[in-house]
mmCIF file of C-alpha atoms in Angstrom:
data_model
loop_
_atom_site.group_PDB
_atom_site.id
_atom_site.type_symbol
_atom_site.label_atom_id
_atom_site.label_comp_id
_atom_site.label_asym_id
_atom_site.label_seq_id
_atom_site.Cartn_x
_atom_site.Cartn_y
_atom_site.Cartn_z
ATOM 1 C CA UNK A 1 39.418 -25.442 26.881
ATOM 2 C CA UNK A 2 39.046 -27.695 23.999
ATOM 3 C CA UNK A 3 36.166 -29.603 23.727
ATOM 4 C CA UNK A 4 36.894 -33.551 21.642
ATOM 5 C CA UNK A 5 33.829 -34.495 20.268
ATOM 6 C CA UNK A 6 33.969 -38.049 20.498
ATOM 7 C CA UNK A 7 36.913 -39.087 17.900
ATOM 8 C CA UNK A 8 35.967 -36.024 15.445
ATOM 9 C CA UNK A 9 37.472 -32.556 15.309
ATOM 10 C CA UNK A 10 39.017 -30.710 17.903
ATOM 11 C CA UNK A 11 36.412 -27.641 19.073
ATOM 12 C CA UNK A 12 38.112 -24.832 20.986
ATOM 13 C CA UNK A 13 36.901 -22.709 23.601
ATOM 14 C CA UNK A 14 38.105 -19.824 26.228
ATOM 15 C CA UNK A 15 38.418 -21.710 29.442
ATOM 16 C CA UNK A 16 36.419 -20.792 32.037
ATOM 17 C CA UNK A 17 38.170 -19.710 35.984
ATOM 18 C CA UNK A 18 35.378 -21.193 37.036
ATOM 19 C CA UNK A 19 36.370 -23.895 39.873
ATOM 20 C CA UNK A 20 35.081 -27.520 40.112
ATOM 21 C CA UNK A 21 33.120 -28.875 42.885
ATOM 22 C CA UNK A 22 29.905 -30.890 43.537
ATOM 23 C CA UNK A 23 27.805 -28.842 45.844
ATOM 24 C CA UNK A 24 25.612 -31.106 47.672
ATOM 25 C CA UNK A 25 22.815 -30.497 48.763
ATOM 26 C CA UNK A 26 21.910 -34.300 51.321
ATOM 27 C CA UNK A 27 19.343 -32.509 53.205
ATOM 28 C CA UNK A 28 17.256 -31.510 50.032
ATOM 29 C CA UNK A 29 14.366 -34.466 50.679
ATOM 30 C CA UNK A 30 13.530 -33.475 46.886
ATOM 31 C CA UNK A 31 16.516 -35.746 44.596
ATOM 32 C CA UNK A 32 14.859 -34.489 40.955
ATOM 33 C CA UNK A 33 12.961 -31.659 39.477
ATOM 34 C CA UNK A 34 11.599 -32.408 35.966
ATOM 35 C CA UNK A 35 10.138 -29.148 33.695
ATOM 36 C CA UNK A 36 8.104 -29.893 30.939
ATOM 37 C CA UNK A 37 6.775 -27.262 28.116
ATOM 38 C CA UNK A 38 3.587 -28.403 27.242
ATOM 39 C CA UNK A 39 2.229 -26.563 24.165
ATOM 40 C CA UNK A 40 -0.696 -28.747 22.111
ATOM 41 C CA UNK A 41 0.306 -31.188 24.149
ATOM 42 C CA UNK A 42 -2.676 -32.999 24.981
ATOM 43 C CA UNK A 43 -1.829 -36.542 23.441
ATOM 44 C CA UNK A 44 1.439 -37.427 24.855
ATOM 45 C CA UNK A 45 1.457 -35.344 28.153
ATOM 46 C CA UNK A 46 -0.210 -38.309 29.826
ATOM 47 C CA UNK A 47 1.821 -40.966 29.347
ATOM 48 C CA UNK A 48 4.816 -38.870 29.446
ATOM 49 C CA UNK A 49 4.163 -37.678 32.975
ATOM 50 C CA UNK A 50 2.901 -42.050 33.923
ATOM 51 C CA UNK A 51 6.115 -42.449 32.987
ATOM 52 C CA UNK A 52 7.937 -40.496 36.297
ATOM 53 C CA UNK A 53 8.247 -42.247 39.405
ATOM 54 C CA UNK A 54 7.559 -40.289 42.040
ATOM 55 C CA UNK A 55 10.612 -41.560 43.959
ATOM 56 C CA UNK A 56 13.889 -41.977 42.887
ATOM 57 C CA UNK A 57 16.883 -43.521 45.241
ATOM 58 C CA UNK A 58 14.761 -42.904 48.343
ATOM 59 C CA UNK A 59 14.473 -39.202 47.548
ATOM 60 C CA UNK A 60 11.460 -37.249 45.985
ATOM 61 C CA UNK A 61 10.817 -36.201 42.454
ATOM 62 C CA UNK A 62 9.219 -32.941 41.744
ATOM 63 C CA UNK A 63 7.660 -32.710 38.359
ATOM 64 C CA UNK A 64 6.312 -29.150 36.659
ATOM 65 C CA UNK A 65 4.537 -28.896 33.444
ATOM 66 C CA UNK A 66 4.580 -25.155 32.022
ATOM 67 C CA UNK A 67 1.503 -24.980 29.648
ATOM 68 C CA UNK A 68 2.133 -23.026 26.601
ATOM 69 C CA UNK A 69 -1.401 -23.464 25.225
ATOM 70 C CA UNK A 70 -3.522 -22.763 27.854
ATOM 71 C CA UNK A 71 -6.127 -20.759 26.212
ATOM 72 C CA UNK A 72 -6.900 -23.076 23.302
ATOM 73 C CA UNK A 73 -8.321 -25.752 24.598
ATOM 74 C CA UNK A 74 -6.007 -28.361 24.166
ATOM 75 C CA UNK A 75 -6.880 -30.011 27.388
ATOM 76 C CA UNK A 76 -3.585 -30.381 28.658
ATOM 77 C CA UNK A 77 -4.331 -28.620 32.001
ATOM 78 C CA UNK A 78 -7.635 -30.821 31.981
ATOM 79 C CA UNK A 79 -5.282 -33.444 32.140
ATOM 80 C CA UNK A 80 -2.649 -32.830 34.497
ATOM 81 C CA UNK A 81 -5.183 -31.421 36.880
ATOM 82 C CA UNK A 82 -7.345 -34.618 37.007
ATOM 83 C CA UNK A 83 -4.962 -37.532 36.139
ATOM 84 C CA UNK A 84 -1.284 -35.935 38.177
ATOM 85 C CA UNK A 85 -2.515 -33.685 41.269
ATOM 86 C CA UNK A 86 0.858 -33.783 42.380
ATOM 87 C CA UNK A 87 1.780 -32.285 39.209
ATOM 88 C CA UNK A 88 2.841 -27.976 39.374
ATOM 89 C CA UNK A 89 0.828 -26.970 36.453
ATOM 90 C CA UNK A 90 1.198 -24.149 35.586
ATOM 91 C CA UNK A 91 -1.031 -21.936 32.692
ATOM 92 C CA UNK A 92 1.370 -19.516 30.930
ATOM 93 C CA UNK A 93 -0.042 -16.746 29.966
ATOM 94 C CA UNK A 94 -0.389 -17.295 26.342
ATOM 95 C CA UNK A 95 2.756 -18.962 24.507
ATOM 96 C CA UNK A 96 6.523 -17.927 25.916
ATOM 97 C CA UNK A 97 8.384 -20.098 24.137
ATOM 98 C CA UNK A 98 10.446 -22.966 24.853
ATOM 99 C CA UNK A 99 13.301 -21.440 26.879
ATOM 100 C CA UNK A 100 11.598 -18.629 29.001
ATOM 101 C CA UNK A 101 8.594 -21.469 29.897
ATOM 102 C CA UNK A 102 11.453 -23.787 31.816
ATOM 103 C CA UNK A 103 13.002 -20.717 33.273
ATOM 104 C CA UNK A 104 9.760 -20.277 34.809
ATOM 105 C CA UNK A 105 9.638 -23.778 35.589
ATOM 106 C CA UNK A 106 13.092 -23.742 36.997
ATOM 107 C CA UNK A 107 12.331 -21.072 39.446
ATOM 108 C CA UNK A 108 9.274 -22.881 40.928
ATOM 109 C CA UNK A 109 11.259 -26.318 41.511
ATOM 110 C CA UNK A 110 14.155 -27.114 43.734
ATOM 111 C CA UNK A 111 15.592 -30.383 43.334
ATOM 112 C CA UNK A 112 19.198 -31.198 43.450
ATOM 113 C CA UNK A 113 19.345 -32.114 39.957
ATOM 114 C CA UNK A 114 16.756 -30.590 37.048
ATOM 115 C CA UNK A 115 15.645 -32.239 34.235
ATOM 116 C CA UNK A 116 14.305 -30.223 31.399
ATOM 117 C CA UNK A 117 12.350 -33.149 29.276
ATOM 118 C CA UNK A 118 9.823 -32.493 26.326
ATOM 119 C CA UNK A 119 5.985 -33.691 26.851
ATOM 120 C CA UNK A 120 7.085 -36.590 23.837
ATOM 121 C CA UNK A 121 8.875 -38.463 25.468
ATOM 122 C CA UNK A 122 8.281 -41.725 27.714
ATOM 123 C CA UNK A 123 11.107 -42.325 30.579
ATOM 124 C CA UNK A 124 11.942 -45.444 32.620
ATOM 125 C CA UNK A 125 13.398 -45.346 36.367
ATOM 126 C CA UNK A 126 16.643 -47.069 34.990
ATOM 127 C CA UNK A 127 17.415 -43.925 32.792
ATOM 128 C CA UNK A 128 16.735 -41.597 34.920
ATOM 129 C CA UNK A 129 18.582 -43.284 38.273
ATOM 130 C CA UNK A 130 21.512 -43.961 35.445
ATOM 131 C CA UNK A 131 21.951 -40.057 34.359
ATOM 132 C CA UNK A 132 21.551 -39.139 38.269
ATOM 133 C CA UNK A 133 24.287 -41.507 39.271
ATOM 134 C CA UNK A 134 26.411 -40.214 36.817
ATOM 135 C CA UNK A 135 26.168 -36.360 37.563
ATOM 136 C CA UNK A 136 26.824 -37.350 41.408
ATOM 137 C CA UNK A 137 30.101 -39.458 40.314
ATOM 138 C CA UNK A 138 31.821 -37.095 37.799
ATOM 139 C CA UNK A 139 31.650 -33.303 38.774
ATOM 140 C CA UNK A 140 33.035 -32.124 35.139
ATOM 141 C CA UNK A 141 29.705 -33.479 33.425
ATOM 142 C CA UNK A 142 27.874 -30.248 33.079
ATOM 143 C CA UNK A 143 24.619 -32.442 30.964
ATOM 144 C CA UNK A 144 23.920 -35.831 30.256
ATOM 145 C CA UNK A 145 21.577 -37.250 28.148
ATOM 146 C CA UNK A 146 20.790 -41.122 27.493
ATOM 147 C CA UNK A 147 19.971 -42.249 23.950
ATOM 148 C CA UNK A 148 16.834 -41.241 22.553
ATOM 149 C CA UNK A 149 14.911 -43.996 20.156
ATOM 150 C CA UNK A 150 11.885 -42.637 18.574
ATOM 151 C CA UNK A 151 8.257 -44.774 18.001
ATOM 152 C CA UNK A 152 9.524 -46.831 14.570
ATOM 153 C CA UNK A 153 12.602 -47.899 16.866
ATOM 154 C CA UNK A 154 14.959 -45.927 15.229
ATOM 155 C CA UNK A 155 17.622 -43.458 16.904
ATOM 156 C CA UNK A 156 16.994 -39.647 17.325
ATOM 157 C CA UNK A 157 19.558 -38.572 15.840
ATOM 158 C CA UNK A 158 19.339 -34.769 17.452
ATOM 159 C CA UNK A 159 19.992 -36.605 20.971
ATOM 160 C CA UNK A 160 23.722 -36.129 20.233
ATOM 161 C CA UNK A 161 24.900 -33.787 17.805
ATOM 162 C CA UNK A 162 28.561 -31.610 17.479
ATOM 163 C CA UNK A 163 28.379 -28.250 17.729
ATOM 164 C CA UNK A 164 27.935 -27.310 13.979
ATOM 165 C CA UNK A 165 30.234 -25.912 11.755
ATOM 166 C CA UNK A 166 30.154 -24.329 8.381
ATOM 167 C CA UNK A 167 30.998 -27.393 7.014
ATOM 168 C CA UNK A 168 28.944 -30.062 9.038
ATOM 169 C CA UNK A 169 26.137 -26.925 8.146
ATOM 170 C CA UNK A 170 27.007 -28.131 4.141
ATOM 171 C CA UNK A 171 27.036 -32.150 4.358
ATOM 172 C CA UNK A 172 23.799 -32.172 5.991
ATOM 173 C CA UNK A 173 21.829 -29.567 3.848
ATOM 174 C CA UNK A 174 23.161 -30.956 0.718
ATOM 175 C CA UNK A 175 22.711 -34.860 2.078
ATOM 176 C CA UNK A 176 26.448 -35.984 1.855
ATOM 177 C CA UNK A 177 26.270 -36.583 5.548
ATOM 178 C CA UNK A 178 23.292 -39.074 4.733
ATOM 179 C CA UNK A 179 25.318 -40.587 2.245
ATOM 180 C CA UNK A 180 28.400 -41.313 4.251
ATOM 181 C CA UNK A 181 27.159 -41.335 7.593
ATOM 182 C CA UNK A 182 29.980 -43.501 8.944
ATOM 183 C CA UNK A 183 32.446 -40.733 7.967
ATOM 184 C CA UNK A 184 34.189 -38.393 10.454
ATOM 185 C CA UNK A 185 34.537 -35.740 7.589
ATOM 186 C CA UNK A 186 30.865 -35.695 6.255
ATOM 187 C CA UNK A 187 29.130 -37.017 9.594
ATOM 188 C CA UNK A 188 30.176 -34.189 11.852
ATOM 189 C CA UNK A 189 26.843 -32.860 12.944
ATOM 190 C CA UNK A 190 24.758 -35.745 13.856
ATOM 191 C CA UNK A 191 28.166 -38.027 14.856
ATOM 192 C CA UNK A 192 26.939 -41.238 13.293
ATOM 193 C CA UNK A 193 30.352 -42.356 12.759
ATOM 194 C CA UNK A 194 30.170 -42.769 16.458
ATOM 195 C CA UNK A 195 28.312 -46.303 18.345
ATOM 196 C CA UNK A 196 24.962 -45.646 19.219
ATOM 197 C CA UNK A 197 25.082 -47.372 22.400
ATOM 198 C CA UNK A 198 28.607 -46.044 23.440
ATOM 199 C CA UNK A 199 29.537 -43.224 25.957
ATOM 200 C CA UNK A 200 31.400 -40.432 24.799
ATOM 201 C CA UNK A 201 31.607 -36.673 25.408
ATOM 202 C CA UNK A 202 29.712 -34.261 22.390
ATOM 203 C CA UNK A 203 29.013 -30.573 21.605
ATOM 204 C CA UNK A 204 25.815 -30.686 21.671
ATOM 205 C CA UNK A 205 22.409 -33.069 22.741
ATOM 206 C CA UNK A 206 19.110 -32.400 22.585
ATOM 207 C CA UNK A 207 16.711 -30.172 24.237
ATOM 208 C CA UNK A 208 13.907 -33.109 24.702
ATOM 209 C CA UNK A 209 16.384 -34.587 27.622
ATOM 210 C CA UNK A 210 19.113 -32.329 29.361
ATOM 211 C CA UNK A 211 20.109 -32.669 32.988
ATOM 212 C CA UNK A 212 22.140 -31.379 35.156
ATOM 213 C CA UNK A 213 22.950 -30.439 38.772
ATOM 214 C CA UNK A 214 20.931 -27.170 40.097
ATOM 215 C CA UNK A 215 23.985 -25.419 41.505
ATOM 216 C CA UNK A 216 25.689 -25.413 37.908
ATOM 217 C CA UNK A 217 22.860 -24.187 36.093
ATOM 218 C CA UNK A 218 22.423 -21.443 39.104
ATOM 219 C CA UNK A 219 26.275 -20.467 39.758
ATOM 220 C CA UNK A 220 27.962 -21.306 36.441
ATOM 221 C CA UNK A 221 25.716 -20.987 33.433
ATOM 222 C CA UNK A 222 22.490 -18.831 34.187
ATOM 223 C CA UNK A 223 22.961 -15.426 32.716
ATOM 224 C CA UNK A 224 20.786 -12.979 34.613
ATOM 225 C CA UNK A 225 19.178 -15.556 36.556
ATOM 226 C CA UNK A 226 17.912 -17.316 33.213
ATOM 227 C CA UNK A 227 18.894 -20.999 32.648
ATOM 228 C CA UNK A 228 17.870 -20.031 28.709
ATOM 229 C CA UNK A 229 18.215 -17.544 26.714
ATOM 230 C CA UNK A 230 14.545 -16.162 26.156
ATOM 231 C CA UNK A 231 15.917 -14.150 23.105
ATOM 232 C CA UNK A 232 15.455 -17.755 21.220
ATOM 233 C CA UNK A 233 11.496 -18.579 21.273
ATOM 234 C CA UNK A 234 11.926 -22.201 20.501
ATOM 235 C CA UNK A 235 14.835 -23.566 18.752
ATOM 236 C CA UNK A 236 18.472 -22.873 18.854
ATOM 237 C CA UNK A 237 17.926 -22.551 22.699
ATOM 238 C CA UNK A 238 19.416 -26.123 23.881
ATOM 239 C CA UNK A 239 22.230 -25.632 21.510
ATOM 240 C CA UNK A 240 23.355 -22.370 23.305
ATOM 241 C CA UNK A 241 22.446 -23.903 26.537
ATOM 242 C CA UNK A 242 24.985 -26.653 25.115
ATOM 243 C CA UNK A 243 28.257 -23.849 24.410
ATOM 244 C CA UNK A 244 27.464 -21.730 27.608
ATOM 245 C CA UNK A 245 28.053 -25.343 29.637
ATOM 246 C CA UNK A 246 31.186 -25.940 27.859
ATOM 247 C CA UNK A 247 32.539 -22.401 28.105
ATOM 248 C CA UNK A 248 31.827 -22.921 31.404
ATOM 249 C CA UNK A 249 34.425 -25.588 31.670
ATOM 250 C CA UNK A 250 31.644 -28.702 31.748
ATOM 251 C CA UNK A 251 31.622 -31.417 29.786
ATOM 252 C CA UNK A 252 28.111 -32.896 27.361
ATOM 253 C CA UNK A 253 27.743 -36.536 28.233
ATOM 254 C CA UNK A 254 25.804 -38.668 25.486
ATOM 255 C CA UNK A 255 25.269 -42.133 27.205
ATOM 256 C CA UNK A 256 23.904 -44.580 24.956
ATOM 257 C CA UNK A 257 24.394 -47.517 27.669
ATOM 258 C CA UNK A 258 20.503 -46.365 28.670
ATOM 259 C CA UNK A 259 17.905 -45.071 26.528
ATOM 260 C CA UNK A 260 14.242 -43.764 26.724
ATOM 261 C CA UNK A 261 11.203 -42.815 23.896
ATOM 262 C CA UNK A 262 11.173 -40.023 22.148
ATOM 263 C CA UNK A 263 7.808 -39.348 19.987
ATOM 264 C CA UNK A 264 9.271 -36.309 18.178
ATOM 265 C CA UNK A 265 7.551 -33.285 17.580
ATOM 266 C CA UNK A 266 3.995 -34.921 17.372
ATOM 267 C CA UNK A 267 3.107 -31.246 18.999
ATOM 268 C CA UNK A 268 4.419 -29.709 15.550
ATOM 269 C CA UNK A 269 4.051 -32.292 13.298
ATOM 270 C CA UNK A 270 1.728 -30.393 10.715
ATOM 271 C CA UNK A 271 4.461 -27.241 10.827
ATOM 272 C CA UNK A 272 7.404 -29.220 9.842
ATOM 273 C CA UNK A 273 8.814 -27.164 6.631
ATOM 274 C CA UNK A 274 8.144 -24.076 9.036
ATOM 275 C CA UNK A 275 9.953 -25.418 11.856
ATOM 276 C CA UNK A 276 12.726 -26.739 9.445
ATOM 277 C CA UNK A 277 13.607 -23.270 8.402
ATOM 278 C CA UNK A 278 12.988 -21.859 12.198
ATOM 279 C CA UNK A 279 15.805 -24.452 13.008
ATOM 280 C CA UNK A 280 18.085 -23.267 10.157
ATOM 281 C CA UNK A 281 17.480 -19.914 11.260
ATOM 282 C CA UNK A 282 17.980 -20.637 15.158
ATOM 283 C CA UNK A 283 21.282 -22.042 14.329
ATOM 284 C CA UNK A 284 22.090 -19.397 11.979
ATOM 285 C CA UNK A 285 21.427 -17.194 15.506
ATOM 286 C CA UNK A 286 23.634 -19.145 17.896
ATOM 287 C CA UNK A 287 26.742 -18.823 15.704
ATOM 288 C CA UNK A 288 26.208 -14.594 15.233
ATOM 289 C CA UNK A 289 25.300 -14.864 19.698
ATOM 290 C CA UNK A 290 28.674 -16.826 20.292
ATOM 291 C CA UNK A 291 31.395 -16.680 17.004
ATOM 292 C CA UNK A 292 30.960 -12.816 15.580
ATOM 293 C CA UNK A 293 34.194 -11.454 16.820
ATOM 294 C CA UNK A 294 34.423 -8.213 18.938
ATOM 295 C CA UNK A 295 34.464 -5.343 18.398
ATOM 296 C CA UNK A 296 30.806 -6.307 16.304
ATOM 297 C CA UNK A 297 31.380 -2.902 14.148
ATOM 298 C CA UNK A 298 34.893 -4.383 12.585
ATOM 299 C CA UNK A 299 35.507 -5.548 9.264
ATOM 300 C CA UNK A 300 36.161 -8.964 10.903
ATOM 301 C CA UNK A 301 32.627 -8.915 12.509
ATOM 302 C CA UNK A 302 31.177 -7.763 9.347
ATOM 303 C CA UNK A 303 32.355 -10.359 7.233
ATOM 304 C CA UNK A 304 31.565 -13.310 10.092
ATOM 305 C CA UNK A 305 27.765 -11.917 9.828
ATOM 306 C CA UNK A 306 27.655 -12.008 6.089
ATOM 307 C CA UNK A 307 29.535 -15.162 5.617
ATOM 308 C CA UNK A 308 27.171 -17.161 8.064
ATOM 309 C CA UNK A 309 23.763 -15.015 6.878
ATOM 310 C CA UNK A 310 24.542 -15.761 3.582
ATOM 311 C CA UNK A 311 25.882 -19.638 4.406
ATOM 312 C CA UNK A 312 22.699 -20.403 6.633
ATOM 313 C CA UNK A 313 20.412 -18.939 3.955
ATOM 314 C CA UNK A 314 21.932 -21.057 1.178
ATOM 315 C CA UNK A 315 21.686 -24.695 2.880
ATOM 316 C CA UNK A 316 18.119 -23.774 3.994
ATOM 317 C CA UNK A 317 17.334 -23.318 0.210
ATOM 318 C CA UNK A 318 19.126 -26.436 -0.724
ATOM 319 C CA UNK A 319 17.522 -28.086 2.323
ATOM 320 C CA UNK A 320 14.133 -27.802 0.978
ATOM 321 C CA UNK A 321 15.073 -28.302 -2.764
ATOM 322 C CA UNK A 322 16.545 -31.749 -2.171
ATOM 323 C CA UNK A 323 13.092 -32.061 -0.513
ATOM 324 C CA UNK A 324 10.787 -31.555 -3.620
ATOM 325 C CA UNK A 325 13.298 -33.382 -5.535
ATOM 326 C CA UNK A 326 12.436 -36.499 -3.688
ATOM 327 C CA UNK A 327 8.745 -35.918 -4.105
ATOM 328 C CA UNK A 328 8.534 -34.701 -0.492
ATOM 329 C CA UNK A 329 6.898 -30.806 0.691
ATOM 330 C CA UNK A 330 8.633 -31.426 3.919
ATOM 331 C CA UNK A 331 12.121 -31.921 5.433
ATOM 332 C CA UNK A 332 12.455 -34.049 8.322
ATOM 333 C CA UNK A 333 14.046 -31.554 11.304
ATOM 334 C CA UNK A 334 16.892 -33.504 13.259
#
């Protein structure tokens, strides 16, 4: 298929034989099943879970928090335990990063649509009854995600992004798509050249709110029985999430029409120049996982993995040199 990312470039893919149809499931009493990765968690997972009705269109919502930190005594499981008895918590046994935690979390819940949502974020039943209505509508929508506005009011941008290439990979390490962030040609990763509060299809949204229906995740996009792909710890998993949906012949729904809170990363907000080169590298990852041509011992291969090593490495460098430049030890992941 080929995937238009709102009015930007074209993004082809191999279409998928897999065939379209809503499998319903009206006698499942349980209408939502929301999986949260907890890990240092202990200041937003509060009002974060406040924030979930427990009943959505006359049906059930089943929430499960998947505690990364357990043994540290963050007091998240204090927390949930006390405050949310209705809550699944679950203690992880140590930390199992971000996608293999809501694969666990995924296997313990059963609702008829999942919600994968980070612990930083504050909902509202309008959202969430929004997204649902729109899954049960349009059958092609593989995930939908409403905008995301962070604390100072501003937009995440990561809530909608196209899936990057080489050259959106360029404009945003070296700032040009900062600079002309109304431009289709420099603007390609985070789409700002697109209305915040439209609709429109994208490559890519964030991991901090994706949902979907169960039976798509289950019959049309797990690999092995895993929703993620465990062999990324913690970033560069929603992206691939994000090209295994459309490969699977779905569409990525940004709908900016409703929007909820996100607090971003206060769980990592003393590792950011870490996590800003994790992300670099995590993308760096998904493009060798899903763009290397086969046979991976050909010349073609070969020069694929040197071009984006070598690419990735460079705009990380550049990255984190612009940072200093401005007086700053840190760059700001979106």
């Amino acid at each position: 298929m080929t995937l238009k990312v709102g009015d930007g470039a074209d993004i082809a893919f191999a279409k998928s034989s897999a065939k379209r149809r809503r499998v319903s499931m009206p006698n499942n009493p349980v209408i939502l099943s929301v999986i949260i990765v907890a890990y240092r968690s202990r200041d937003e997972i509060a009002p974060c879970l406040a924030s979930l009705p427990r009943v959505l269109m006359g049906r059930a919502v089943e929430v499960c928090v998947v505690d990364n930190s357990p043994g540290e005594a963050t007091g998240v499981g204090e927390i949930v335990r006390r405050d949310f008895p209705s809550v699944d918590y679950v203690a992880a046994k140590g930390n199992l990063g971000f996608g293999r935690a809501n694969n666990l979390g995924f296997k313990r819940t059963r609702g008829e649509f999942v919600l994968f949502l980070n612990p930083d974020t504050v909902c509202n039943r309008a959202a969430l009854e929004h997204c649902i209505a729109r899954l049960e509508e349009d059958v092609e929508i593989g995930l939908i995600t409403p905008k995301l506005v962070m604390a100072n009011g501003e937009m995440d941008l990561a809530c909608r992004r196209g899936i990057p290439t080489l050259w959106d990979g360029f404009c945003r390490a070296t700032g040009l798509a900062a600079i002309f962030p109304r431009s289709r040609w420099f603007a390609g990763y985070n789409l700002t050249f697109l209305p915040e509060d439209g609709t429109y299809d994208v490559g890519a949204i964030n991991g901090a709110f994706m949902m979907g229906a169960r039976w798509m995740f289950a019959e049309e996009v797990a690999e092995d029985g895993a929703v993620f792909d465990e062999n990324f710890f913690m970033y560069g998993d929603d992206l691939d999430l994000c090209i295994r949906v459309v490969q699977a012949d779905f569409r990525l729904v940004y709908d900016g029409s409703v929007q909820i809170t996100h607090l971003k990363g206060l769980s990592v907000a003393k590792e950011l120049d870490a996590m800003s080169r994790a992300i670099f590298d995590a993308n760096r990852d998904v493009w060798l996982k899903h763009f290397v041509p086969e046979p991976r011992d050909g010349w073609k291969a070969r020069w694929t993995i040197w071009k984006y090593r070598t690419a990735f490495a460079a705009w990380k460098t550049v990255a984190r040199s612009r940072a200093k430049l401005r007086g700053h030890r840190k760059v700001r992941p979106v």
